[in-house]
mmCIF file with all atom_site columns, C-alpha atoms in Angstrom:
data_model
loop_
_atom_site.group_PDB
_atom_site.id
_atom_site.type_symbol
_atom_site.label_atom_id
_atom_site.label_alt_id
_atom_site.label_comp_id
_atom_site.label_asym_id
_atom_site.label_entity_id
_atom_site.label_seq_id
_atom_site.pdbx_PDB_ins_code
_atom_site.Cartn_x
_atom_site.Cartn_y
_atom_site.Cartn_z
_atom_site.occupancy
_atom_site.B_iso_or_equiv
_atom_site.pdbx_formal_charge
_atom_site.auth_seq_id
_atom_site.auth_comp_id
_atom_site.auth_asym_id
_atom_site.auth_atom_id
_atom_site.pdbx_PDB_model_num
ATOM 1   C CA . UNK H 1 1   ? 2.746  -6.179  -12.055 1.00 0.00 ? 5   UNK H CA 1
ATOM 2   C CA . UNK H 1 2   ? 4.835  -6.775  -14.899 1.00 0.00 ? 6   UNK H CA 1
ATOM 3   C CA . UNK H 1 3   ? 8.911  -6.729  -15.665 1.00 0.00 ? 7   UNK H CA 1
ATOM 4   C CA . UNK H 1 4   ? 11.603 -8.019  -17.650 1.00 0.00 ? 8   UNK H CA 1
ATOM 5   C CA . UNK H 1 5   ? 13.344 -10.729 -16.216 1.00 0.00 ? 9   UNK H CA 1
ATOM 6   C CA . UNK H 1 6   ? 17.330 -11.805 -17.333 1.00 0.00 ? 10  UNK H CA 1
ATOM 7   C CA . UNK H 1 7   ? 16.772 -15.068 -19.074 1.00 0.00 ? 11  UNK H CA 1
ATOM 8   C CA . UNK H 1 8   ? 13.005 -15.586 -18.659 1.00 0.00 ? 12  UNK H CA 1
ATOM 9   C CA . UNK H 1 9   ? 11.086 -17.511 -21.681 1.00 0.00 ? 13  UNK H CA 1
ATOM 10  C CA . UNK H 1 10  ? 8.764  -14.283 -22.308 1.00 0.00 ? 14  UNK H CA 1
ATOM 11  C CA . UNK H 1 11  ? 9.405  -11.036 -21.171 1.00 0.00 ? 15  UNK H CA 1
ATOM 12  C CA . UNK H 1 12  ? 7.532  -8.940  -19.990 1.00 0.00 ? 16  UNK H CA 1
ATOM 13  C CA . UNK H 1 13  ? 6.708  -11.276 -17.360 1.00 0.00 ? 17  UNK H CA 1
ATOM 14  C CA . UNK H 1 14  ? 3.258  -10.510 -15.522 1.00 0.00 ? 18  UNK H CA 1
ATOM 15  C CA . UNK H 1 15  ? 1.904  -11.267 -12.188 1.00 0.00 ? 19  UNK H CA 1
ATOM 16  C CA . UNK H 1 16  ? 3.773  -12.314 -9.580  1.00 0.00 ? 20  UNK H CA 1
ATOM 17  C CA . UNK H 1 17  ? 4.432  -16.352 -9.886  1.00 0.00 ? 21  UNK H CA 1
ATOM 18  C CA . UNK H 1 18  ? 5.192  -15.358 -13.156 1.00 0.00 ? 22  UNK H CA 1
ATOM 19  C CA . UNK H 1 19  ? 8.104  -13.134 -12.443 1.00 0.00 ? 23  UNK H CA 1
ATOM 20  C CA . UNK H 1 20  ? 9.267  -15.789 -9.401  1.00 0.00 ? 24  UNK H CA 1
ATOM 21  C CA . UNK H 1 21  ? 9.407  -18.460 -12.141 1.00 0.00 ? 25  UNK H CA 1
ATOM 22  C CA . UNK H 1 22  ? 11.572 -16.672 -13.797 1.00 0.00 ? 26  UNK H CA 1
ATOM 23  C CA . UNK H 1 23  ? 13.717 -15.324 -11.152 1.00 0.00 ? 27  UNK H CA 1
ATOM 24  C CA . UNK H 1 24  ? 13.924 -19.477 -10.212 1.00 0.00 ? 28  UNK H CA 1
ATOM 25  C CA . UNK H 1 25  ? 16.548 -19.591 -13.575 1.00 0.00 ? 29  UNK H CA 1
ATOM 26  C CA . UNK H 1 26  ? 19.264 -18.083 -11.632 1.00 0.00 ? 30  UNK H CA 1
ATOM 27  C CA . UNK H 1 27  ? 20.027 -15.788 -14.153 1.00 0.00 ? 31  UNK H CA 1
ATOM 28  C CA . UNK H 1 28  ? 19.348 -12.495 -12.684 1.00 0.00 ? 32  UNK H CA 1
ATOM 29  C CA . UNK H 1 29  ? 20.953 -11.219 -10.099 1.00 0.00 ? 33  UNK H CA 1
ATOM 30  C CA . UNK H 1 30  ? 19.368 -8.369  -9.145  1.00 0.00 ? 34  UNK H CA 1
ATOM 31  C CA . UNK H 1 31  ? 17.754 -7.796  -5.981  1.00 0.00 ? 35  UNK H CA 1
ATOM 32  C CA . UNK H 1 32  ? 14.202 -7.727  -6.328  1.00 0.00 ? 36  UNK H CA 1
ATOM 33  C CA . UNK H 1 33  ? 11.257 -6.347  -3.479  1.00 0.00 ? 37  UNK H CA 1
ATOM 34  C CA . UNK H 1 34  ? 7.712  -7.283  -3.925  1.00 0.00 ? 38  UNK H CA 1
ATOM 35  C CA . UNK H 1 35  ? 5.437  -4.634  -1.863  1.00 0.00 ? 39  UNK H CA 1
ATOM 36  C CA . UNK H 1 36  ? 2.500  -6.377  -0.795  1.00 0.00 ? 40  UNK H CA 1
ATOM 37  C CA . UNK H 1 37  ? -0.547 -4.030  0.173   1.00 0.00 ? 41  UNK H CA 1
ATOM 38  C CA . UNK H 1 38  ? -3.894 -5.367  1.899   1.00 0.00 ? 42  UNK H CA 1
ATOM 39  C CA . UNK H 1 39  ? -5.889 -8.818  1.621   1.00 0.00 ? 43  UNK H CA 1
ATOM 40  C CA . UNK H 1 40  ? -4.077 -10.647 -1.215  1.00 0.00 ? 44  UNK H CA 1
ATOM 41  C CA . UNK H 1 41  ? -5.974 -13.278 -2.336  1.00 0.00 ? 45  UNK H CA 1
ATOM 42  C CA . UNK H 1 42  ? -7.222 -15.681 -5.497  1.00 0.00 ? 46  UNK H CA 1
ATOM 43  C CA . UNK H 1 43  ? -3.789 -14.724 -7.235  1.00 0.00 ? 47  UNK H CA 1
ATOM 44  C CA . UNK H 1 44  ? -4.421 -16.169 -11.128 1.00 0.00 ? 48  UNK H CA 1
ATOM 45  C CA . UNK H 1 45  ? -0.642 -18.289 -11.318 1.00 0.00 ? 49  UNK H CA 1
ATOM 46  C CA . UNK H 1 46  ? 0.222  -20.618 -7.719  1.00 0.00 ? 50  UNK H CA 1
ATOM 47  C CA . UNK H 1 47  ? 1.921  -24.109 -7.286  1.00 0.00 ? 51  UNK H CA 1
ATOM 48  C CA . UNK H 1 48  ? -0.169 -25.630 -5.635  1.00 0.00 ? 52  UNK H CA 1
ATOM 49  C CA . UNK H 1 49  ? -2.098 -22.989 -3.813  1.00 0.00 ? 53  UNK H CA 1
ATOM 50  C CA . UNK H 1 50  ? 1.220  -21.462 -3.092  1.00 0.00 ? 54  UNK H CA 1
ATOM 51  C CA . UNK H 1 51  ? 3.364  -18.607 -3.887  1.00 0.00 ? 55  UNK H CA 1
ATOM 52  C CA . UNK H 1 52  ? 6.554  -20.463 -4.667  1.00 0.00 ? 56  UNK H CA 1
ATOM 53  C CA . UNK H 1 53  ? 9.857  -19.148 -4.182  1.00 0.00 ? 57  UNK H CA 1
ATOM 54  C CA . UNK H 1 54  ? 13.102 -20.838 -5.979  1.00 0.00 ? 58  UNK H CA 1
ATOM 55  C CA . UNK H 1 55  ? 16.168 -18.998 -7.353  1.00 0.00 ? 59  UNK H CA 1
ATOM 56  C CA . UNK H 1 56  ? 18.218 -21.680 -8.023  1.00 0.00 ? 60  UNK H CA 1
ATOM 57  C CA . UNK H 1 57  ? 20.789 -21.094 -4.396  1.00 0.00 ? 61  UNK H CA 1
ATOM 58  C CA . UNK H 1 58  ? 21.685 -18.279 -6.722  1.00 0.00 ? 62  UNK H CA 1
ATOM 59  C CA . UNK H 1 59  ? 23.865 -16.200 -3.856  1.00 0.00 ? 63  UNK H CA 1
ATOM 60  C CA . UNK H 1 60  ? 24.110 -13.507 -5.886  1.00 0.00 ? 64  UNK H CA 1
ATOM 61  C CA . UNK H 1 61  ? 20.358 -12.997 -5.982  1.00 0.00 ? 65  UNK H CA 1
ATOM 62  C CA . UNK H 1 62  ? 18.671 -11.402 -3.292  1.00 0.00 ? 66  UNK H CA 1
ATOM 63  C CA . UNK H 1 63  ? 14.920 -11.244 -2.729  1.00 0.00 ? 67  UNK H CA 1
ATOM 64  C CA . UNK H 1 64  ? 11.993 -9.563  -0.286  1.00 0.00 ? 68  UNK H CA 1
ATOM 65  C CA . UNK H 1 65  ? 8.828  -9.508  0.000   1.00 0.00 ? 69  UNK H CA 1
ATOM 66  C CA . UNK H 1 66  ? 7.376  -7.281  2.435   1.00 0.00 ? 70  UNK H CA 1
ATOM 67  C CA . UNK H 1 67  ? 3.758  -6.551  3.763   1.00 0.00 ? 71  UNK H CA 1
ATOM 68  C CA . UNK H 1 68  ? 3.236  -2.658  3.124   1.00 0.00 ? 72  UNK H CA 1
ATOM 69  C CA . UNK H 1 69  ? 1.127  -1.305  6.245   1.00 0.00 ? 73  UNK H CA 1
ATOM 70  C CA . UNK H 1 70  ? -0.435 -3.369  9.294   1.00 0.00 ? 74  UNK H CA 1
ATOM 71  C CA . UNK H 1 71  ? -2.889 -5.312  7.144   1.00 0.00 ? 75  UNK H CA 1
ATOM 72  C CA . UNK H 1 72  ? -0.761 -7.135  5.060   1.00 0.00 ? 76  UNK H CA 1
ATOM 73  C CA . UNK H 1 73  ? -2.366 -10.278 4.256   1.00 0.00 ? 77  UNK H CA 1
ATOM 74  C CA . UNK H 1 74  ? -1.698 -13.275 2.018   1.00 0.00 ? 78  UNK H CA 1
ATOM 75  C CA . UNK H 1 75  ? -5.427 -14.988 2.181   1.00 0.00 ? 79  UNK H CA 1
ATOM 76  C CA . UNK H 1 76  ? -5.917 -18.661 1.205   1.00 0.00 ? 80  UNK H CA 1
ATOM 77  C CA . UNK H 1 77  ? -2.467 -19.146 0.276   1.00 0.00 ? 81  UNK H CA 1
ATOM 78  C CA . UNK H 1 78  ? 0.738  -19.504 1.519   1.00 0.00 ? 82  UNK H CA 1
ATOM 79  C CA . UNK H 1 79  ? 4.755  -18.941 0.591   1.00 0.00 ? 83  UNK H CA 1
ATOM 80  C CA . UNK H 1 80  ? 7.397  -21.963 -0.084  1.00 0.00 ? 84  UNK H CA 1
ATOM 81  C CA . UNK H 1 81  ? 10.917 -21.770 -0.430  1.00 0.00 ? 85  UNK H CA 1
ATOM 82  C CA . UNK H 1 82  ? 12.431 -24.426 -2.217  1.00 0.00 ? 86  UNK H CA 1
ATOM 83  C CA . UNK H 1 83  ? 16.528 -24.188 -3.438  1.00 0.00 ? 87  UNK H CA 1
ATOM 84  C CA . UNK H 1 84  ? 16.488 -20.564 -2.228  1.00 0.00 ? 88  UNK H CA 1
ATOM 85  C CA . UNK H 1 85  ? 19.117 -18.038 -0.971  1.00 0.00 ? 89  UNK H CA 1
ATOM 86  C CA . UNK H 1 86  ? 19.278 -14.945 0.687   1.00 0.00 ? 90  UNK H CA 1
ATOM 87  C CA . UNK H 1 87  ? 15.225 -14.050 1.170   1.00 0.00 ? 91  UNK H CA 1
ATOM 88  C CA . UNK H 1 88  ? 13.463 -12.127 3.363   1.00 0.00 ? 92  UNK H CA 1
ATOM 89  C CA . UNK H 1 89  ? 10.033 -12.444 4.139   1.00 0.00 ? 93  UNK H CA 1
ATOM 90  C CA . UNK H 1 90  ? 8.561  -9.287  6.539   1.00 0.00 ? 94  UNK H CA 1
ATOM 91  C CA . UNK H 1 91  ? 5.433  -7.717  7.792   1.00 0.00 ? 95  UNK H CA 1
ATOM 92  C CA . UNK H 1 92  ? 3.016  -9.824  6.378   1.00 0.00 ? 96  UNK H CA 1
ATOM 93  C CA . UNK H 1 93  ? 0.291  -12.114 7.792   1.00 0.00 ? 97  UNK H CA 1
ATOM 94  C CA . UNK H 1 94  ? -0.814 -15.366 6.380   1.00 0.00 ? 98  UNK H CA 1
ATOM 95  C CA . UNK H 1 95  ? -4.366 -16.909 6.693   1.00 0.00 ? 99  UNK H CA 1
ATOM 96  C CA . UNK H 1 96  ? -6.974 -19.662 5.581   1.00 0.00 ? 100 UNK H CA 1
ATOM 97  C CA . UNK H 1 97  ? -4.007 -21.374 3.776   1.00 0.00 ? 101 UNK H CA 1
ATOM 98  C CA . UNK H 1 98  ? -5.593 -24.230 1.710   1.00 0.00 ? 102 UNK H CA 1
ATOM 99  C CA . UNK H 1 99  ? -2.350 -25.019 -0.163  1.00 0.00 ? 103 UNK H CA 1
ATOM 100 C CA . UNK H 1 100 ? -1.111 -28.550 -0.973  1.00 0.00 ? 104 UNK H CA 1
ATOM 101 C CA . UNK H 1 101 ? 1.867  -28.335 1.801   1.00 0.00 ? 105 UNK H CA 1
ATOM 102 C CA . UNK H 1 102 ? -0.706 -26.974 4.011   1.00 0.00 ? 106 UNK H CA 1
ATOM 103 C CA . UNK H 1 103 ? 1.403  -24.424 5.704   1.00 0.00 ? 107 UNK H CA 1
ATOM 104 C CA . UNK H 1 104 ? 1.764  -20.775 6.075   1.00 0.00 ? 108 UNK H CA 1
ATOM 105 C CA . UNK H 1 105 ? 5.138  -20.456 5.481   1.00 0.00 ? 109 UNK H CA 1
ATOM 106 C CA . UNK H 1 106 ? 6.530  -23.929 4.176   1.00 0.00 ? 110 UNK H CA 1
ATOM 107 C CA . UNK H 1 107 ? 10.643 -23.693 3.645   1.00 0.00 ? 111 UNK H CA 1
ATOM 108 C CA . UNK H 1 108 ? 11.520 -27.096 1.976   1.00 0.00 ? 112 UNK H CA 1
ATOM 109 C CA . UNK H 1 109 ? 14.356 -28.409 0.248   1.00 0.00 ? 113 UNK H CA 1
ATOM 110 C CA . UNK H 1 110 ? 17.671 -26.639 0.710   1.00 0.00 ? 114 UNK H CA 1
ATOM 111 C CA . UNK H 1 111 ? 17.097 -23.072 1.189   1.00 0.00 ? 115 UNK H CA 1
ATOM 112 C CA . UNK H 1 112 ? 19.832 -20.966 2.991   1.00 0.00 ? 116 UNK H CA 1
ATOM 113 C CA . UNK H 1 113 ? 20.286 -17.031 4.489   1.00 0.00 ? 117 UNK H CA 1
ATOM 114 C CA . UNK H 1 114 ? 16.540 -16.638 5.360   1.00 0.00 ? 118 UNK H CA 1
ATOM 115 C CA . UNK H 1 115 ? 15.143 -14.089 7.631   1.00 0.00 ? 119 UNK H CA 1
ATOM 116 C CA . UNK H 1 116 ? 11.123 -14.438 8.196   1.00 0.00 ? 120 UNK H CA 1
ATOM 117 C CA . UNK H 1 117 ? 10.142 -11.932 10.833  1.00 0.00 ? 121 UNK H CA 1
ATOM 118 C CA . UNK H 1 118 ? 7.214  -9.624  12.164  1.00 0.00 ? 122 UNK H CA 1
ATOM 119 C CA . UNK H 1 119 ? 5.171  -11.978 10.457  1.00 0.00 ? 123 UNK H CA 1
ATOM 120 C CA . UNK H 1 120 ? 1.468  -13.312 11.616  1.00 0.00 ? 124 UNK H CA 1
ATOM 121 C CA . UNK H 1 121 ? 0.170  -17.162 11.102  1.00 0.00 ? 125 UNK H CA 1
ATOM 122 C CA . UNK H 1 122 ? -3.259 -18.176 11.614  1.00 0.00 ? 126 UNK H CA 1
ATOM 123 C CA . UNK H 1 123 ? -4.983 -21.546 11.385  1.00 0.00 ? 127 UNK H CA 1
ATOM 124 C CA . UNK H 1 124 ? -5.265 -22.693 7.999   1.00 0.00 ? 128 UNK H CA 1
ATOM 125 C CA . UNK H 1 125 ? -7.355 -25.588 7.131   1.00 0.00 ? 129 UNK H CA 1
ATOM 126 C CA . UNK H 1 126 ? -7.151 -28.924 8.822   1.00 0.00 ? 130 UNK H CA 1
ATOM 127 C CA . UNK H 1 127 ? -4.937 -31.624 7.491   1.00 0.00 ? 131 UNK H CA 1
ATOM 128 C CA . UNK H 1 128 ? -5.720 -35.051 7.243   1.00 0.00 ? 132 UNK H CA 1
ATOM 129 C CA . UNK H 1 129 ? -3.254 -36.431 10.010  1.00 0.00 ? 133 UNK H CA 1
ATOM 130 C CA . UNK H 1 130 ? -4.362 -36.297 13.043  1.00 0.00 ? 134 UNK H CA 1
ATOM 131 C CA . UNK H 1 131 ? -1.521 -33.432 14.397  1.00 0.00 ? 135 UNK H CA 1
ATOM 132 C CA . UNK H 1 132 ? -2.763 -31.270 11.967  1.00 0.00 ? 136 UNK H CA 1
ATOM 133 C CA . UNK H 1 133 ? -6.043 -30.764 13.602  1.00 0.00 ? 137 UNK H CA 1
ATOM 134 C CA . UNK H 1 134 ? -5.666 -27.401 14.247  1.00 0.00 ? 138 UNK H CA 1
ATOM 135 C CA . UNK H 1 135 ? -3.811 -26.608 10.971  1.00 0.00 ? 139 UNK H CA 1
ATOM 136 C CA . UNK H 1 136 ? -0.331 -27.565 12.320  1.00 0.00 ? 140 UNK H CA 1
ATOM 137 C CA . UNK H 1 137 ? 2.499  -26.896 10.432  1.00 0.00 ? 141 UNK H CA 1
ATOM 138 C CA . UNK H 1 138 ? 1.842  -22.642 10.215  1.00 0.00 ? 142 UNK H CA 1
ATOM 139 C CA . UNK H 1 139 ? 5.853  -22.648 9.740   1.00 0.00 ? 143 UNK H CA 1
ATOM 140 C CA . UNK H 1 140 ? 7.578  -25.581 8.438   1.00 0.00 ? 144 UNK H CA 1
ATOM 141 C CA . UNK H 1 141 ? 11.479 -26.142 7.936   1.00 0.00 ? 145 UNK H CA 1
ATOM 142 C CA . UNK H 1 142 ? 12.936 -28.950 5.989   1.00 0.00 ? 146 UNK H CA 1
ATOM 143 C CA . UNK H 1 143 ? 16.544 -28.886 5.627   1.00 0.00 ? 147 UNK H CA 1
ATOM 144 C CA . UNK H 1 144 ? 16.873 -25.501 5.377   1.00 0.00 ? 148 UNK H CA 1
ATOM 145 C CA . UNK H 1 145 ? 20.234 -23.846 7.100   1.00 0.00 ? 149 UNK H CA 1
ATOM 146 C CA . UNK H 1 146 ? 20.306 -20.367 8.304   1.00 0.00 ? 150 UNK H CA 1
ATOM 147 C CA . UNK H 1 147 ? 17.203 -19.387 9.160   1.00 0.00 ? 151 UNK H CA 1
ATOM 148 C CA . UNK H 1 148 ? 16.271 -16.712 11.482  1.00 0.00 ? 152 UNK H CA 1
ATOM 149 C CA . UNK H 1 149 ? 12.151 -16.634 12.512  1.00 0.00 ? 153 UNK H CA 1
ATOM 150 C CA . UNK H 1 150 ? 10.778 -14.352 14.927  1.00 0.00 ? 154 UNK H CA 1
ATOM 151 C CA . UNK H 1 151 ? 7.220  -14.456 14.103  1.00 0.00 ? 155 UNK H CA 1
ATOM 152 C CA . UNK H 1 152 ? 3.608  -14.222 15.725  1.00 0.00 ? 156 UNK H CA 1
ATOM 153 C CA . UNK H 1 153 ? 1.511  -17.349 15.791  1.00 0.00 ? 157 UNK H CA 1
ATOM 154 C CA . UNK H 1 154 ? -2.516 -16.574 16.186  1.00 0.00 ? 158 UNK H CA 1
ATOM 155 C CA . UNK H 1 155 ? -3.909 -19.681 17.396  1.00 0.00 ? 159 UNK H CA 1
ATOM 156 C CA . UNK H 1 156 ? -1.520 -22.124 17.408  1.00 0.00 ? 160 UNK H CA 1
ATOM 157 C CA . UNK H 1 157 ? -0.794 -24.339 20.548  1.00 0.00 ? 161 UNK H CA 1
ATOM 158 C CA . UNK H 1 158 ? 2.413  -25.378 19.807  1.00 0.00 ? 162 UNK H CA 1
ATOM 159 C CA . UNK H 1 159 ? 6.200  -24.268 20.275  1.00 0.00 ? 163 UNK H CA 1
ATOM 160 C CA . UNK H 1 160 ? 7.938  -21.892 17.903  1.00 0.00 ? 164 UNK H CA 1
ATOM 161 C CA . UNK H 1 161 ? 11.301 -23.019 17.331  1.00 0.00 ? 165 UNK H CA 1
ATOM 162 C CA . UNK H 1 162 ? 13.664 -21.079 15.656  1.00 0.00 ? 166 UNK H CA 1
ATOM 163 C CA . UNK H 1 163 ? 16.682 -22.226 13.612  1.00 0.00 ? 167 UNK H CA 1
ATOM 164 C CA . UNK H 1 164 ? 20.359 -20.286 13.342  1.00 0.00 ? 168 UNK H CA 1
#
């Protein structure tokens, strides 16, 4: 996929970490949906095994991705938020992450106005502390405020909690 992006180094920008980079700026303000259709997986541009969400707590700037059909999968990776506002994240499954942060769906470091729902988790790979035998951590929130989850664990024994 490829589009220009308001106040990206190089436009057009191509694939999708490329376009979320520049989308991170702030400088766009459009609202953007990324359709996601089957088993995603070995994506060229990650942080750190991740698909990495920032737009700068830009609350003009609104921003979706969706899983397009009932086998919506992002395979061996997952999705952080970090200093984002106002995204959605819907319909779409997560497995085998192997990122750095280790989890699914990892929201760190101030997001705000997120809705994850009807989305699936299953084990990803075993951390190296001993809670994260069974790949804890699927969905991880560090000072985030106003998040809604409803979401499907697969194989996780532990208690969703989620955060209004």
């Amino acid at each position: 996929i490829s589009i220009n992006v308001t106040g990206a180094s190089k436009n057009p920008c191509v694939g999708l970490q490329n376009i979320l980079y520049a989308i991170k700026k702030g400088k766009d303000t459009r609202p953007f949906i990324f359709r996601l259709i089957g088993n995603i997986t070995d994506m060229t541009v990650m942080e750190g095994g991740d698909i990495t969400i920032e737009n700068a707590n830009n609350p003009s700037s609104y921003l979706t991705i969706e899983g397009v059909g009932d086998d919506a999968v992002i395979n061996g990776m997952g999705i952080r938020l970090k200093k984002a506002s106002n995204i959605e994240v819907r319909n779409l499954a997560s497995m085998n992450c192997n990122s750095t942060a280790g989890d699914n769906f990892g929201l760190q470091q101030e997001n705000d106005y997120v809705w994850l729902h009807n989305c699936d988790m299953f084990y990803g790979d075993a951390g190296s502390d001993a809670d994260q035998i069974k790949g804890d951590g699927a969905l991880d929130n560090k000072g985030s405020t106003y998040v809604t989850s409803h979401t499907i664990i697969f194989g996780i024994a532990e208690k969703l909690v989620c955060w209004v």
